[in-house]
Coordinates of C-alpha atoms and ligand atoms in Angstrom, one line a residue:
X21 CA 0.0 0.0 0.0
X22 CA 1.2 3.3 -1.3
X23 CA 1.2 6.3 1.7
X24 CA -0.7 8.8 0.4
X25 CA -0.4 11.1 3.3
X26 CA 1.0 15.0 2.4
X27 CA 0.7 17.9 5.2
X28 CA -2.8 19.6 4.5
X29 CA -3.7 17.3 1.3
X30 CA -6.4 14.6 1.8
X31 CA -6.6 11.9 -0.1
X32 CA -9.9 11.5 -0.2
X33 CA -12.3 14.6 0.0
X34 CA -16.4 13.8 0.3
X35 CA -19.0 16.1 -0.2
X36 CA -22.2 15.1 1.7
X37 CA -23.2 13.7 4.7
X38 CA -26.0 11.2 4.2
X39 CA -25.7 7.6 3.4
X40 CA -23.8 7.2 0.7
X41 CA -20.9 9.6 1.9
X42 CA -20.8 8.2 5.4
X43 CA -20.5 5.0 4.3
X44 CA -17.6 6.1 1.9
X45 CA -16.5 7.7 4.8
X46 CA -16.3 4.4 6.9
X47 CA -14.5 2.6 4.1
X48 CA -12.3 5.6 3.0
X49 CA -10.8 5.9 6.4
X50 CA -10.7 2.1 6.8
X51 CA -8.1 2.1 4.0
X52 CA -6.2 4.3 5.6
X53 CA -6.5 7.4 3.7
X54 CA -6.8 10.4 5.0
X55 CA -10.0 11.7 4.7
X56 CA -12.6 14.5 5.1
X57 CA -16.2 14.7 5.3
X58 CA -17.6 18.1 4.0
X59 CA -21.4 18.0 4.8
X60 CA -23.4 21.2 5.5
X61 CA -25.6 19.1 7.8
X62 CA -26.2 14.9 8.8
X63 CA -28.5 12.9 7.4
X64 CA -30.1 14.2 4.3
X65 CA -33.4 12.9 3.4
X66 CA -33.0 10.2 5.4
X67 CA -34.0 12.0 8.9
X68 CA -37.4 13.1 7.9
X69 CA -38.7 9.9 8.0
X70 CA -38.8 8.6 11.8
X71 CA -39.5 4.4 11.0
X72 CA -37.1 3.4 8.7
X73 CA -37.8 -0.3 7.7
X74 CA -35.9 -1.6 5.1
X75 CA -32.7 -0.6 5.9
X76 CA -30.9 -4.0 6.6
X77 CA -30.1 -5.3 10.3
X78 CA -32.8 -3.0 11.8
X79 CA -36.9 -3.9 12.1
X80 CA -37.3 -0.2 12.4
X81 CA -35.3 2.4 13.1
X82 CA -35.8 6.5 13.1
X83 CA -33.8 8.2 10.2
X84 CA -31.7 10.3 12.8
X85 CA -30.1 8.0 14.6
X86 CA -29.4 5.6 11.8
X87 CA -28.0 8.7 10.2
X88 CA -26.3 9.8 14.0
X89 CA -24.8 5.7 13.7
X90 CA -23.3 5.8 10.5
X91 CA -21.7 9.4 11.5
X92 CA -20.4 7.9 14.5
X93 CA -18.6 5.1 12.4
X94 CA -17.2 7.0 10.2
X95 CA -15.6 9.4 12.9
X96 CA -14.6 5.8 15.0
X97 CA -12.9 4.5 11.9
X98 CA -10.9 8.2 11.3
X99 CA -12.3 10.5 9.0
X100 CA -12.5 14.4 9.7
X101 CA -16.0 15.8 9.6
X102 CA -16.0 19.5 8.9
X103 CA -19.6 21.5 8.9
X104 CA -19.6 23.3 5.6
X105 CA -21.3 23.9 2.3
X106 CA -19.3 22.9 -1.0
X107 CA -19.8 25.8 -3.9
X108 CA -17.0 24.4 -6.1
X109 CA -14.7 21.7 -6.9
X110 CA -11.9 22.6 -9.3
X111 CA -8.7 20.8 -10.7
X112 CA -5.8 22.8 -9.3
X113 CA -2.5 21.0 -11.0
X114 CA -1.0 17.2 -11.1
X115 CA -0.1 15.7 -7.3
X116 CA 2.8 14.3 -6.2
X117 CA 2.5 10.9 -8.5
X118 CA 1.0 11.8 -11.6
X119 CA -2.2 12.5 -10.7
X120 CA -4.4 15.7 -10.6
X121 CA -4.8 17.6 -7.4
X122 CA -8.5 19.5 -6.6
X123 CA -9.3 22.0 -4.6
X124 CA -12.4 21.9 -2.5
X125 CA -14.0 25.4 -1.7
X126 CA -16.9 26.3 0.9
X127 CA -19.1 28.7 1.3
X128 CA -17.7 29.9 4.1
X129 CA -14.5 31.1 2.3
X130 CA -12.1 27.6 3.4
X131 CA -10.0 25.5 0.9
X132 CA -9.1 22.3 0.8
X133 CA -6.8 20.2 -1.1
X134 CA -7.5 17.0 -2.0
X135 CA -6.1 14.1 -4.0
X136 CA -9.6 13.0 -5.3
X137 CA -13.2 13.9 -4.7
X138 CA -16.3 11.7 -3.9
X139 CA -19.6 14.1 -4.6
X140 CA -21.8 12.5 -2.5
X141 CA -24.2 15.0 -1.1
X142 CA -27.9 13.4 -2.2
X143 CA -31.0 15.8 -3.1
X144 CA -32.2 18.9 -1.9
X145 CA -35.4 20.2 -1.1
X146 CA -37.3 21.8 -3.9
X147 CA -38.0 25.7 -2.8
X148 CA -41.3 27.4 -3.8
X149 CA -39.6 30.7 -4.9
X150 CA -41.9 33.1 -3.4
X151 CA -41.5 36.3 -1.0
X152 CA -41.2 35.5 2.4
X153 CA -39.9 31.9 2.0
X154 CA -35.9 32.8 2.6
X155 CA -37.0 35.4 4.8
X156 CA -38.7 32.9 7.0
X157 CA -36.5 30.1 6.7
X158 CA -36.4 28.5 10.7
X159 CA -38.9 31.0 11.5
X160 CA -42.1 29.3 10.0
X161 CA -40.7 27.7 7.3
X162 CA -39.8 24.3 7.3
X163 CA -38.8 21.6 4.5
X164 CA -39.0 19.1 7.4
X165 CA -42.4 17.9 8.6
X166 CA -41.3 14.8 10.7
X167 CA -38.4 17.2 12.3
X168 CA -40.4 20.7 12.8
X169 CA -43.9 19.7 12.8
X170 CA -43.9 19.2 16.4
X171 CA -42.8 22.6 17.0
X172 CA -46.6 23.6 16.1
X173 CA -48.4 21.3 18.1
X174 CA -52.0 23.0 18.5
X175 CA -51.4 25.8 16.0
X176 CA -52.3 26.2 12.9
X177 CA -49.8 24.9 9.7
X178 CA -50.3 24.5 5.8
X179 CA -48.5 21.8 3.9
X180 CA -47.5 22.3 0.6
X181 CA -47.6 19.7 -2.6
X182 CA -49.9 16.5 -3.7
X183 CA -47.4 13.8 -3.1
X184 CA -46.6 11.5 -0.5
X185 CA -43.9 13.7 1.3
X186 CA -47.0 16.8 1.6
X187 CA -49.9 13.8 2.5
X188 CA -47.9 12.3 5.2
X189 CA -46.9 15.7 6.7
X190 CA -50.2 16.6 6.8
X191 CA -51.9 13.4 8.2
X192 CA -49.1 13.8 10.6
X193 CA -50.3 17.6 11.4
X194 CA -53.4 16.6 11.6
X195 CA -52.5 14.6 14.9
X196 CA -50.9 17.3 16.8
X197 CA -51.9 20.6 14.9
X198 CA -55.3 22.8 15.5
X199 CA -55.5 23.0 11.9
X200 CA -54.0 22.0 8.7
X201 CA -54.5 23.3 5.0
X202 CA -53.4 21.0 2.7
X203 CA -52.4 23.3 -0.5
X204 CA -52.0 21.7 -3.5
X205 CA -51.5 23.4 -7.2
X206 CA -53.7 20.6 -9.1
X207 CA -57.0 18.8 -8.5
X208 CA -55.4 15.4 -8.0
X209 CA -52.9 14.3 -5.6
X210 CA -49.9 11.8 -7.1
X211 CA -49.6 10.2 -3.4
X212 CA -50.9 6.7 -2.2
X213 CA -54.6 5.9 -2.9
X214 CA -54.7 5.0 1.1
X215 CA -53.0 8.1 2.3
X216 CA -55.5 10.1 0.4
X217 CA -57.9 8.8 1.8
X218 CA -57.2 9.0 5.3
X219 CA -56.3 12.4 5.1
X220 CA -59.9 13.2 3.3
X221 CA -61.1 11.5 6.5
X222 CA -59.3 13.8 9.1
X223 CA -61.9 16.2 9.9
X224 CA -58.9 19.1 10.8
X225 CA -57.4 19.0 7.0
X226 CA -58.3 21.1 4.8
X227 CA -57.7 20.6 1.4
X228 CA -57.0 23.4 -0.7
X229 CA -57.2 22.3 -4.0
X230 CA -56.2 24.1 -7.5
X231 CA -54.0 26.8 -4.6
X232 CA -50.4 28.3 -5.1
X233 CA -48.9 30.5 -2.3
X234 CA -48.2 33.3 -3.3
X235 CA -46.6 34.7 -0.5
X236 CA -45.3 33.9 3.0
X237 CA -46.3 36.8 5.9
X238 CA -44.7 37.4 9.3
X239 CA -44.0 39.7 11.5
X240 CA -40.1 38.2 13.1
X241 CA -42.0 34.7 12.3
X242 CA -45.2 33.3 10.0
X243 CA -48.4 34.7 10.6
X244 CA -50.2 33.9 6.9
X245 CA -49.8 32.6 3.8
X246 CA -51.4 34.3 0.9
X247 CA -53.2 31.5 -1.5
X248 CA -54.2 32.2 -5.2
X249 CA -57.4 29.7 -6.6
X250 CA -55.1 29.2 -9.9
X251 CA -58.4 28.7 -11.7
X252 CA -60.2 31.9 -10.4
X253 CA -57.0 33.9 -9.6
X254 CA -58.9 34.7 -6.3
X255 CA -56.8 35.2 -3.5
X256 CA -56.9 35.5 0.4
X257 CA -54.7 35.0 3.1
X258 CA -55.1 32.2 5.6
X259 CA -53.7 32.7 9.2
X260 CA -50.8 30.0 10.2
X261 CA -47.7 30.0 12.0
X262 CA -46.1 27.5 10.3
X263 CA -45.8 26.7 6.6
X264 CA -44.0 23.1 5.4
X265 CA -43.0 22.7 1.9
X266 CA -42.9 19.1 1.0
X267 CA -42.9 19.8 -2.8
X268 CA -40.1 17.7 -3.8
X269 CA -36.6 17.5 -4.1
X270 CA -33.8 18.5 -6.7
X271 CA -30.5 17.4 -7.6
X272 CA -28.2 20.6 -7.0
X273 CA -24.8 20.2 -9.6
X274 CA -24.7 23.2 -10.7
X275 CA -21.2 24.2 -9.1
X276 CA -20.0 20.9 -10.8
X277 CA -21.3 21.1 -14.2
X278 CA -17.8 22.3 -15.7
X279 CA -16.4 19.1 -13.6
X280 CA -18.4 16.2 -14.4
X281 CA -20.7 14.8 -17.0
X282 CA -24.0 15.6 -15.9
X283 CA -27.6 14.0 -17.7
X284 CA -30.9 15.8 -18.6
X285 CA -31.8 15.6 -14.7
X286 CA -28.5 17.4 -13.8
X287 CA -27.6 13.5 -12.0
X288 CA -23.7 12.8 -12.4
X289 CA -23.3 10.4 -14.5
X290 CA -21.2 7.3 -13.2
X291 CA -19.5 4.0 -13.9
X292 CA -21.1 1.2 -12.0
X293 CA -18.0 1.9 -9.8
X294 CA -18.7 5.3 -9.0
X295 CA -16.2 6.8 -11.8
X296 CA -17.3 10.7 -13.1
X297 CA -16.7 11.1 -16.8
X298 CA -15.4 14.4 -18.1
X299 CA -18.7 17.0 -18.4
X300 CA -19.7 16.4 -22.7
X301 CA -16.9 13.3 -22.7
X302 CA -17.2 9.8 -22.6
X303 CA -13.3 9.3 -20.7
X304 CA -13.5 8.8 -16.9
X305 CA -12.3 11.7 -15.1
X306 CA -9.3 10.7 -12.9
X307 CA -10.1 11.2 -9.0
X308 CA -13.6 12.4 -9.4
X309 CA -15.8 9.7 -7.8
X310 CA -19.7 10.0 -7.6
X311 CA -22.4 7.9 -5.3
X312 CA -25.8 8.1 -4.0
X313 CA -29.2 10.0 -4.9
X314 CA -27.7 12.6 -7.4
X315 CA -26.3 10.3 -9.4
X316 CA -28.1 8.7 -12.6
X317 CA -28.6 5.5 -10.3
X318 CA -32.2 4.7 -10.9
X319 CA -33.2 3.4 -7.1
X320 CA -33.1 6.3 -5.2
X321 CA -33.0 3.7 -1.9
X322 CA -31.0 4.2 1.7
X323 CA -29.4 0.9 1.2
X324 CA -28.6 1.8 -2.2
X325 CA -26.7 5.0 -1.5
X326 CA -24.9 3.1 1.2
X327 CA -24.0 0.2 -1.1
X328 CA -22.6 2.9 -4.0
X329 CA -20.8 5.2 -1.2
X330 CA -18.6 1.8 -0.3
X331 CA -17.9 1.5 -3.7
X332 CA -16.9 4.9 -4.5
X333 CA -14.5 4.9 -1.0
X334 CA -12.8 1.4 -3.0
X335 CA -13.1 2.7 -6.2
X336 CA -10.9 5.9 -4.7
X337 CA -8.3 3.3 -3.0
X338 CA -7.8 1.3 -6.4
X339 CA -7.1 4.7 -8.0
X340 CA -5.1 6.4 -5.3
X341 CA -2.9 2.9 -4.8
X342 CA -2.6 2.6 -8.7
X343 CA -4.3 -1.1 -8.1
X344 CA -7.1 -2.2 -10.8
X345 CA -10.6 -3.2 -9.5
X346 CA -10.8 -7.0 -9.2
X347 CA -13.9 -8.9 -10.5
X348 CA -14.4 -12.5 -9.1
X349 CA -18.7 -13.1 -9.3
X350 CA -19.2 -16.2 -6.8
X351 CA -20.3 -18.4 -9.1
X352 CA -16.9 -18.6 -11.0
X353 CA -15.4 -19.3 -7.4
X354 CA -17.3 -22.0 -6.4
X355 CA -17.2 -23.5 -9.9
X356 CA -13.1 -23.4 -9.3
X357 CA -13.7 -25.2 -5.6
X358 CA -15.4 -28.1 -7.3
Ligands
NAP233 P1 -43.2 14.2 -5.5 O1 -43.8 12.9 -5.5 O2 -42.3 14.6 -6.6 O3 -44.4 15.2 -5.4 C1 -44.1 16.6 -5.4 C2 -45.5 17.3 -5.3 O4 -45.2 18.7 -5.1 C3 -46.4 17.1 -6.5 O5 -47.7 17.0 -6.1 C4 -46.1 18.4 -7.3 O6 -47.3 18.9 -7.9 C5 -45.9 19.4 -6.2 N1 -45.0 20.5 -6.6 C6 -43.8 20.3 -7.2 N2 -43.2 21.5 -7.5 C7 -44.1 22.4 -7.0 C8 -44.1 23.9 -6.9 N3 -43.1 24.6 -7.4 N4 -45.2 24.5 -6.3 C9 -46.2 23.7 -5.8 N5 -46.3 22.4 -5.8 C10 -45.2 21.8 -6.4 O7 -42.3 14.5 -4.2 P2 -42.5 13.8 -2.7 O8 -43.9 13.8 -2.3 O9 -41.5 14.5 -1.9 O10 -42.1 12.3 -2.9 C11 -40.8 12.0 -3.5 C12 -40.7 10.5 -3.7 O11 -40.6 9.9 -2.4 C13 -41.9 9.9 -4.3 O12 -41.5 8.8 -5.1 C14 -42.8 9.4 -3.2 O13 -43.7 8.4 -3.5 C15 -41.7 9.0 -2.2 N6 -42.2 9.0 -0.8 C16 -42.6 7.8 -0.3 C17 -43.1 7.8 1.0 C18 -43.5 6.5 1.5 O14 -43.4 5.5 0.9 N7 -44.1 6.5 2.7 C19 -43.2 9.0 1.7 C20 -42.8 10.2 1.1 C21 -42.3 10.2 -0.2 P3 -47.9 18.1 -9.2 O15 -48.6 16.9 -8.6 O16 -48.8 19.0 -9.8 O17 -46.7 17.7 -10.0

């Protein structure tokens, strides 16, 4: 094993701090290389759900400490966590064996060096993009029902969007809420035919159908949201102190665009190993790495993002050690045994 170990150059920089870059984490630092977790918080999507029940190993289990577990592992087994955002990721010159060298830059004005890069950092929550959401943001405004609803308990909330994520928050609500308004922009919801229904049934929903907010009020924190009937244009404002957008999610790249090969969803684009191409090129990008939710990976799954993070972190030892990935499918072993 090559040491890859250079005063204030990682080997192994990862950008997230969900699933798939914990558990590259873990590996990462199992290896031996000296790595650092960039993650502007723990847990990602993962800990707005509190009964987890397919994740391997646990009946059920609450998002945040599955999420608080993995963390602890992957401090255990070495890696540095630092509590920053990642705006850019650019190739600074060749390292010390041939190989390029990146720099890692944060929002908060820090640099890092790195010998390679696992991007790792999931989805983010899809914004609504009116006045008074960023104004509000922790002060009424929430993109987390299962953490924040219970900061409302007997006041009045509306949930935004028609899917799942919006019908559970507000079923939720419902339970420890005054009063909910569900607001949805279309006639239909696109959630389970079961979770529709109970929340028709919960006599302190309302369902605002047809409805776009318009605006978010407050006065320090939310007092109303204004609504706009998108087939009259009739508006009014409903009194609430809280106002949870569970609209969806997007995949932010951006920042890495001139980096990596993105697809028409913005997902990076990897190998089944977790290799990055070149952005518009069909050549792997040497030490760019990729895993989880924002890549093209079609299961957008816990255990998935877990299972691509570990390969990414020995994906990134193969290439930092100069070793090739070895292939030996079970079948052809046993077949050798007999
Ligand atoms: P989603 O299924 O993509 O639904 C997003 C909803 O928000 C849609 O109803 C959409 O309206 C609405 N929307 C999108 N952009 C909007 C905007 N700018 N303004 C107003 N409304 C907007 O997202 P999700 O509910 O977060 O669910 C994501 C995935 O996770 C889905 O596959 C879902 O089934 C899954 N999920 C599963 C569970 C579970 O199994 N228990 C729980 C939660 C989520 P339109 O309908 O008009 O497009």
């Amino acid at each position: 094993m090559v040491s890859f170990s250079e005063e204030n150059i990682y080997d192994v920089i990862i950008v997230g701090g969900a699933a798939a870059a914990l558990t590259a984490a873990i590996y990462a630092a199992r290896r031996a290389m000296k790595t650092l977790v960039i993650a502007k918080s723990i847990g990602g999507q993962a800990t707005m759900t509190d009964s987890i029940e397919n994740y391997p190993g646990f009946l059920r289990i609450g998002g945040v400490p599955l999420m608080n577990k993995m963390l602890k592992q992957a401090m255990k087994s070495g890696a540095e966590v630092f509590y920053e955002e990642v705006n850019g990721v650019e190739e600074i010159q060749k390292g010390n064996v041939d190989k390029p060298l990146f720099l890692v830059k944060t929002t908060a004005g820090n640099k890092y060096k790195s010998k390679s890069v696992i991007l790792a950092y999931g989805k983010t929550p899809r914004t609504l993009d009116v006045p008074g959401e960023g104004e509000f943001g922790a002060k009424g405004v929430s993109y987390c029902a299962t953490c924040d609803m219970p900061l409302y308990a007997g006041k009045n909330v509306a949930v935004v969007g028609g899917g799942n994520s919006a019908l559970e928050a507000a079923e939720y609500g419902s339970k420890i809420c005054k009063k909910v308004y569900l607001v949805h922009r279309r006639d239909q919801f696109r959630g389970f035919e079961s979770l529709v229904e109970e929340v028709k049934k919960r006599k302190n929903i309302e369902i605002l159908y047809n409805s776009a907010v318009k605006e978010i009020k407050g006065d320090g924190t939310v007092h109303s949201v204004v609504i706009q009937d998108v087939v009259t244009n009739k508006t009014r404002e409903i009194p609430v102190n809280g106002v949870f957008v569970e609209i969806g999610s997007v995949t932010k790249t951006e920042f890495v665009k001139n980096l990596v090969k993105l697809d028409q969803l913005g997902q990076i684009i990897v190998t089944n190993n977790g290799n990055a191409y070149y952005p518009g090129r069909d050549d792997i990008r040497p030490g760019v790495f990729a895993a989880g939710d924002l890549t093209q990976t079609p299961f957008k799954q816990l255990v998935v993002s877990a299972g691509e993070g570990c390969k990414a972190a020995l994906q990134t030892y193969n290439y930092l050690s100069g070793q090739q990935a070895t292939f030996v499918a079970d079948w052809v072993s046993k077949k050798k045994k007999s």
